[in-house]
Each structure stands twice: as structure tokens, then as C-alpha cells.
Amino acid sequence: MRILLIGDIVGKPGERIVTRALPGLRQRERLDFIIANAENAADGSGLAPSIYRKLMTAGVDCVTLGDHIYRRNEIRSVLESADNILKPANFPPSAPGRTWCVLPAADGTQVAVLSLLGRVFMRPVDCPWHAADRVLAEIPSDVKVRIVDFHAEATSDKQLMGRYLDGRVTAVLGTHTHVATADEQIFRGGTAFQCDVGMTGPHDSILGRRIDRVMETTITFQPTQFEVAEDDVKLCGTIVEADPATGKAISIRRLVLTVDEADKLATQAKPAIPVL
Ligand SMILES: [Fe+2]
Ligand SMILES: [Fe+2]
């Protein structure tokens, strides 16, 4: 079975390329399950319920977030009611949202998803390693395919999490830095790993924001709005092929899709044929 994790969706450009590409991409790549990190989908920061619904309609199965999770208060009701959107599992129990979910993939396999926040160069949170242990013990043992979105800044932190969970989960895939890393690999225990799957949004930017605005504020300290950029929009993510019986990863591959490719997919996508 094949699982796609879409990297941090930034603003309207990110949302647009995902909703346009996804139905066709699902067919082309024979995807059974799609996870999207949407922490920057609402104008660059947080997620709005309307965008969550659009992602669902486009075919996203599960939404993960990160340090920007609560930027939009409106998302709270979705976090508290929907069964396919997660908070980082090492947030305190009082924080709105669930820490893991198990959902059916298109091929019938049950897929567990959890997300964790790193602690290096980030806001202080509970220990991600202990949280991972706790959540993995809670997930039913017959759910073999388990995907971890490790939302963290430091590559060392991410490698450590990958090695810590090797053999216990199908994949540890990084988000948050908005820069894809060329280190995709499968560890000895059968866990697929990549430090960061990259950003889905405008790449002619500073991590998705307008270059001029970020530069001005950083260099002159003049306050400006870090508006979402517009150009060179790409969908970045990673596809993991897994054995549903064992939960071990078979392959891992980076995916980069341009707007032109997404448009082509949108025009080629066949409508799903209903099973009679
Ligand atoms: Fe992000
Ligand atoms: Fe983040």
C-alpha cells in the first residue's frame, strides 16, 4: 500500500495546488492514504475549518498540524469533533485535539497516524520520546501501519526520533522546516525516514512568505506583514510504500509537483467509477 505525506501547506497557493492535484495524483501514484500537514494553510498560519473541509473533499484522509495549530480559534471545534485531525501528541492533555487516530486506507488497511513536536529551537513542550512510547502503546497492536509526522526544527532531533522508533513504526517523516531534505532512507528495522518532506506552497519566497517583507523586517527591524508569496508554487511530499501485513516500509520516494503538472493531473483525472 502507498501513503503520501504532503509537507506544510502554505496559504491559498498551497491549498490550491493540493485540491487541484490530489484526485489525479491519487490515481497516478495509486495512493491508498493521504496525510497533509496543514499548519500554515490559513493565510500562512494555522488552519481554518473551511480549508480543512476543502482538503477532505480533495481526498486528504488525515490532517496533521504543528506549532501553529491554534493560530485560528475556529479550528478548535474541528479539533474537538473530527476523528482525522491531530494535535502534536506531546502537547498537554488539556490542549484541544486528539493525539492519534486510526483510519481506513483505500485498500482496507487500517493506518495509525500520530504527530510529535520537537524541542530543539522550538517552544518548550512535553518530551516527544515519552509521548511516542505512550501513544504507540495505546494504538491497537493489530494496526501495523503507523505513520509519525515529526514536526521539528533540528535534523539531529529528527534523526534521533527516526532511530528511536525504527522497527516500531512504518515511517518517521519530518515537517516544519519547509525545506525538503535528500536523506530519504529505510532503516534496518524497516522504518522509512526523511528529515523533512518539504513545503507545499510558493517556493519563490522565504519559507513561503514574501522575500521583500521578510528581508525588510529582518534587516531594518521595520515591522511588516509577512504575507504569503505567490510564485513558483510546488506540492512537496513523500510517498512511502508499506507492507500492510507487517507495517514495514518497502520504499520511500520524494515527490515534487509543479503547478503545470498539477493542472495536467486535474484535466486528466478520471471521475471515480462507482462500484455497483
Ligand atoms: Fe510550517
Ligand atoms: Fe511548524
Coordinates of C-alpha atoms and ligand atoms in Angstrom, one line a residue:
M1 CA 0.0 0.0 0.0
R2 CA 1.1 3.6 -0.6
I3 CA 0.9 6.5 1.7
L4 CA 1.6 10.1 0.8
L5 CA 2.5 12.8 3.4
I6 CA 2.1 16.3 2.0
G7 CA 4.5 18.8 3.5
D8 CA 3.4 22.0 5.2
I9 CA 0.6 23.6 3.1
V10 CA 1.2 27.3 3.0
G11 CA -1.7 29.7 2.3
K12 CA -4.0 29.8 -0.7
P13 CA -1.3 28.8 -3.3
G14 CA -0.6 25.7 -1.2
E15 CA -4.3 24.9 -0.8
R16 CA -5.0 25.4 -4.5
I17 CA -2.3 23.1 -5.8
V18 CA -3.3 20.4 -3.3
T19 CA -7.0 20.5 -4.2
R20 CA -6.2 20.7 -7.9
A21 CA -3.7 17.9 -8.0
L22 CA -4.9 15.4 -5.5
P23 CA -7.7 13.4 -7.3
G24 CA -5.4 12.8 -10.3
L25 CA -2.3 12.3 -8.1
R26 CA -4.2 9.6 -6.1
Q27 CA -4.8 7.7 -9.4
R28 CA -1.3 8.3 -10.9
E29 CA 0.6 7.2 -7.8
R30 CA -2.0 4.6 -6.7
L31 CA -2.2 6.2 -3.3
D32 CA -4.2 4.4 -0.6
F33 CA -3.9 7.0 2.1
I34 CA -3.0 10.7 2.1
I35 CA -1.9 12.8 5.1
A36 CA -1.4 16.5 4.9
N37 CA 0.4 18.9 7.2
A38 CA -1.8 22.0 7.1
E39 CA -0.5 24.1 9.9
N40 CA 0.2 27.0 7.6
A41 CA -2.8 26.7 5.3
A42 CA -4.8 29.7 6.6
D43 CA -3.0 32.7 5.1
G44 CA 0.3 31.2 6.2
S45 CA -0.5 30.5 9.9
G46 CA -3.0 28.0 11.3
L47 CA -5.9 26.2 9.7
A48 CA -9.5 27.3 9.1
P49 CA -12.5 24.9 9.2
S50 CA -13.4 25.8 5.6
I51 CA -9.9 24.8 4.3
Y52 CA -10.0 21.6 6.4
R53 CA -13.2 20.7 4.6
K54 CA -11.7 21.5 1.1
L55 CA -8.8 19.3 1.9
M56 CA -11.2 16.5 2.8
T57 CA -13.2 17.0 -0.4
A58 CA -9.9 16.8 -2.4
G59 CA -9.1 13.4 -0.9
V60 CA -7.0 14.1 2.2
D61 CA -7.5 11.3 4.7
C62 CA -5.8 12.8 7.8
V63 CA -4.5 16.3 8.8
T64 CA -1.6 16.9 11.0
L65 CA -0.5 20.3 12.3
G66 CA 2.3 21.7 14.4
D67 CA 3.5 24.7 16.4
H68 CA 0.9 27.0 14.6
I69 CA -2.0 24.7 15.4
Y70 CA -4.0 27.1 17.5
R71 CA -3.4 30.3 15.5
R72 CA -7.1 30.2 14.4
N73 CA -9.5 29.8 17.2
E74 CA -12.2 28.5 14.8
I75 CA -10.3 25.3 14.2
R76 CA -10.9 24.3 17.8
S77 CA -14.3 22.8 17.1
V78 CA -12.9 20.7 14.3
L79 CA -10.1 19.5 16.5
E80 CA -12.6 18.5 19.2
S81 CA -15.1 16.8 16.9
A82 CA -13.4 15.3 13.8
D83 CA -11.6 11.9 14.0
N84 CA -9.0 12.6 11.4
I85 CA -7.2 15.8 12.6
L86 CA -4.4 15.6 15.2
K87 CA -2.6 17.8 17.7
P88 CA 1.0 17.0 18.5
A89 CA 0.9 14.1 20.9
N90 CA 3.4 15.8 23.3
F91 CA 1.0 18.7 24.0
P92 CA -0.6 18.7 27.4
P93 CA -3.8 16.6 27.8
S94 CA -5.8 19.9 28.2
A95 CA -4.8 21.1 24.8
P96 CA -7.7 20.7 22.2
G97 CA -7.4 17.8 19.8
R98 CA -6.7 14.1 19.7
T99 CA -3.2 12.6 19.9
W100 CA -3.6 9.8 17.4
C101 CA -6.1 8.2 15.1
V102 CA -6.6 5.0 13.2
L103 CA -8.4 5.4 9.8
P104 CA -9.1 3.0 6.9
A105 CA -7.0 3.4 3.7
A106 CA -8.5 2.8 0.3
D107 CA -7.1 -0.8 0.2
G108 CA -8.8 -1.5 3.5
T109 CA -5.7 -1.3 5.7
Q110 CA -6.0 0.4 9.0
V111 CA -3.5 3.2 9.3
A112 CA -2.5 4.8 12.5
V113 CA -1.2 8.4 12.5
L114 CA 0.4 10.5 15.2
S115 CA 2.3 13.7 15.2
L116 CA 5.0 15.0 17.6
L117 CA 6.7 18.3 18.1
G118 CA 10.4 18.7 18.5
R119 CA 12.0 20.6 21.4
V120 CA 15.2 21.9 19.8
F121 CA 14.9 25.6 18.8
M122 CA 11.1 25.4 19.4
R123 CA 8.7 26.2 22.1
P124 CA 9.0 24.0 25.2
V125 CA 6.7 21.0 25.1
D126 CA 6.5 17.7 26.8
C127 CA 9.0 15.0 25.9
P128 CA 8.3 13.7 22.4
W129 CA 10.1 10.4 23.1
H130 CA 7.9 9.6 26.1
A131 CA 4.8 10.8 24.2
A132 CA 5.7 8.5 21.3
D133 CA 6.0 5.5 23.7
R134 CA 2.7 6.3 25.3
V135 CA 0.8 6.7 22.0
L136 CA 2.3 3.6 20.4
A137 CA 1.2 1.6 23.5
E138 CA -2.4 3.0 23.1
I139 CA -2.7 2.1 19.4
P140 CA -4.3 -1.4 18.9
S141 CA -1.5 -3.9 18.3
D142 CA -3.2 -5.3 15.1
V143 CA -2.8 -1.8 13.5
K144 CA 0.6 -2.4 11.9
V145 CA 0.9 0.6 9.6
R146 CA 1.9 3.6 11.7
I147 CA 3.0 6.9 10.4
V148 CA 4.7 9.6 12.5
D149 CA 4.8 13.2 11.4
F150 CA 7.7 14.7 13.5
H151 CA 7.3 18.4 13.3
A152 CA 10.7 19.6 14.4
E153 CA 13.4 22.1 13.5
A154 CA 16.7 20.2 14.0
T155 CA 17.9 17.4 11.7
S156 CA 19.7 15.8 14.7
D157 CA 16.4 15.7 16.6
K158 CA 14.6 14.2 13.6
Q159 CA 17.3 11.5 13.0
L160 CA 17.2 10.6 16.7
M161 CA 13.4 10.2 16.6
G162 CA 13.7 8.1 13.4
R163 CA 16.2 5.8 15.1
Y164 CA 14.3 5.7 18.3
L165 CA 11.2 4.4 16.5
D166 CA 12.9 2.2 14.0
G167 CA 11.1 -1.1 13.8
R168 CA 8.1 0.2 15.7
V169 CA 6.5 2.4 13.1
T170 CA 6.2 2.4 9.3
A171 CA 7.6 5.9 8.8
V172 CA 9.0 8.9 10.6
L173 CA 8.7 11.8 8.3
G174 CA 9.6 15.3 9.2
T175 CA 7.7 18.6 8.6
H176 CA 8.1 22.2 9.8
T177 CA 11.3 23.4 8.2
H178 CA 9.6 23.9 4.8
V179 CA 12.7 22.6 3.1
A180 CA 12.8 19.1 1.7
T181 CA 15.9 17.0 2.6
A182 CA 17.6 14.5 0.4
D183 CA 18.1 11.9 3.1
E184 CA 15.1 9.5 2.5
Q185 CA 16.0 6.0 3.5
I186 CA 14.7 2.9 5.1
F187 CA 16.4 2.0 8.4
R188 CA 17.4 -1.6 9.4
G189 CA 14.3 -2.2 11.4
G190 CA 12.0 -1.3 8.4
T191 CA 11.1 2.3 9.2
A192 CA 11.1 4.8 6.4
F193 CA 12.7 8.1 7.3
Q194 CA 13.2 11.6 6.0
C195 CA 14.2 14.7 7.9
D196 CA 11.7 16.9 6.1
V197 CA 9.3 16.3 3.2
G198 CA 9.3 20.0 2.2
M199 CA 6.7 22.7 1.7
T200 CA 3.6 22.8 -0.4
G201 CA 3.3 26.5 -1.4
P202 CA 5.2 29.3 -3.1
H203 CA 8.9 28.4 -3.4
D204 CA 10.0 31.9 -4.7
S205 CA 9.9 33.0 -1.1
I206 CA 11.4 32.7 2.4
L207 CA 9.7 29.6 3.7
G208 CA 6.5 30.6 1.8
R209 CA 6.5 34.3 2.8
R210 CA 7.3 37.3 0.5
I211 CA 11.0 37.8 0.3
D212 CA 10.9 41.6 0.4
R213 CA 8.8 41.6 3.6
V214 CA 11.0 39.1 5.5
M215 CA 14.1 40.9 4.3
E216 CA 12.9 44.3 5.4
T217 CA 11.9 43.3 8.8
T218 CA 14.9 41.1 9.4
I219 CA 17.5 43.7 8.3
T220 CA 15.9 47.0 9.3
F221 CA 13.6 45.9 12.2
Q222 CA 10.8 47.8 10.4
P223 CA 7.6 45.9 11.3
T224 CA 5.8 44.5 8.2
Q225 CA 3.3 41.8 7.4
F226 CA 4.9 38.5 6.3
E227 CA 2.4 37.9 3.5
V228 CA 2.3 34.6 1.7
A229 CA 4.3 34.7 -1.5
E230 CA 2.8 33.7 -4.9
D231 CA 5.3 32.4 -7.4
D232 CA 6.9 29.0 -8.1
V233 CA 4.2 27.0 -6.3
K234 CA 5.0 23.4 -5.8
L235 CA 3.5 20.5 -3.9
C236 CA 6.2 18.7 -1.9
G237 CA 5.6 15.4 -0.1
T238 CA 6.9 11.9 0.3
I239 CA 5.4 8.6 -0.7
V240 CA 6.0 5.5 1.4
E241 CA 5.1 2.1 0.2
A242 CA 4.4 -0.3 3.1
D243 CA 3.6 -3.9 3.6
P244 CA 0.1 -3.9 5.2
A245 CA 0.8 -7.3 6.9
T246 CA 3.9 -6.2 8.8
G247 CA 3.8 -2.4 8.7
K248 CA 7.4 -2.4 7.4
A249 CA 8.3 0.2 4.8
I250 CA 9.2 -1.2 1.3
S251 CA 10.2 2.0 -0.4
I252 CA 10.3 5.8 0.1
R253 CA 10.3 8.4 -2.6
R254 CA 10.2 12.2 -2.6
L255 CA 7.5 13.9 -4.7
V256 CA 7.7 17.4 -6.2
L257 CA 4.8 18.6 -8.3
T258 CA 4.7 22.0 -10.2
V259 CA 1.5 23.9 -10.9
D260 CA 1.7 22.9 -14.6
E261 CA 1.9 19.2 -13.6
A262 CA -1.0 19.7 -11.1
D263 CA -3.1 21.3 -13.8
K264 CA -2.3 18.4 -16.2
L265 CA -3.4 16.0 -13.5
A266 CA -6.6 17.9 -12.9
T267 CA -7.6 17.7 -16.5
Q268 CA -6.6 14.1 -16.9
A269 CA -8.2 12.8 -13.6
K270 CA -11.0 10.4 -14.3
P271 CA -14.1 10.6 -12.2
A272 CA -14.2 7.7 -9.7
I273 CA -16.4 4.9 -11.1
P274 CA -19.0 3.9 -8.5
V275 CA -18.9 0.3 -7.5
L276 CA -22.3 -1.3 -8.3
Ligands
FE1 FE 5.1 25.1 8.8
FE2 FE 5.8 24.5 12.1

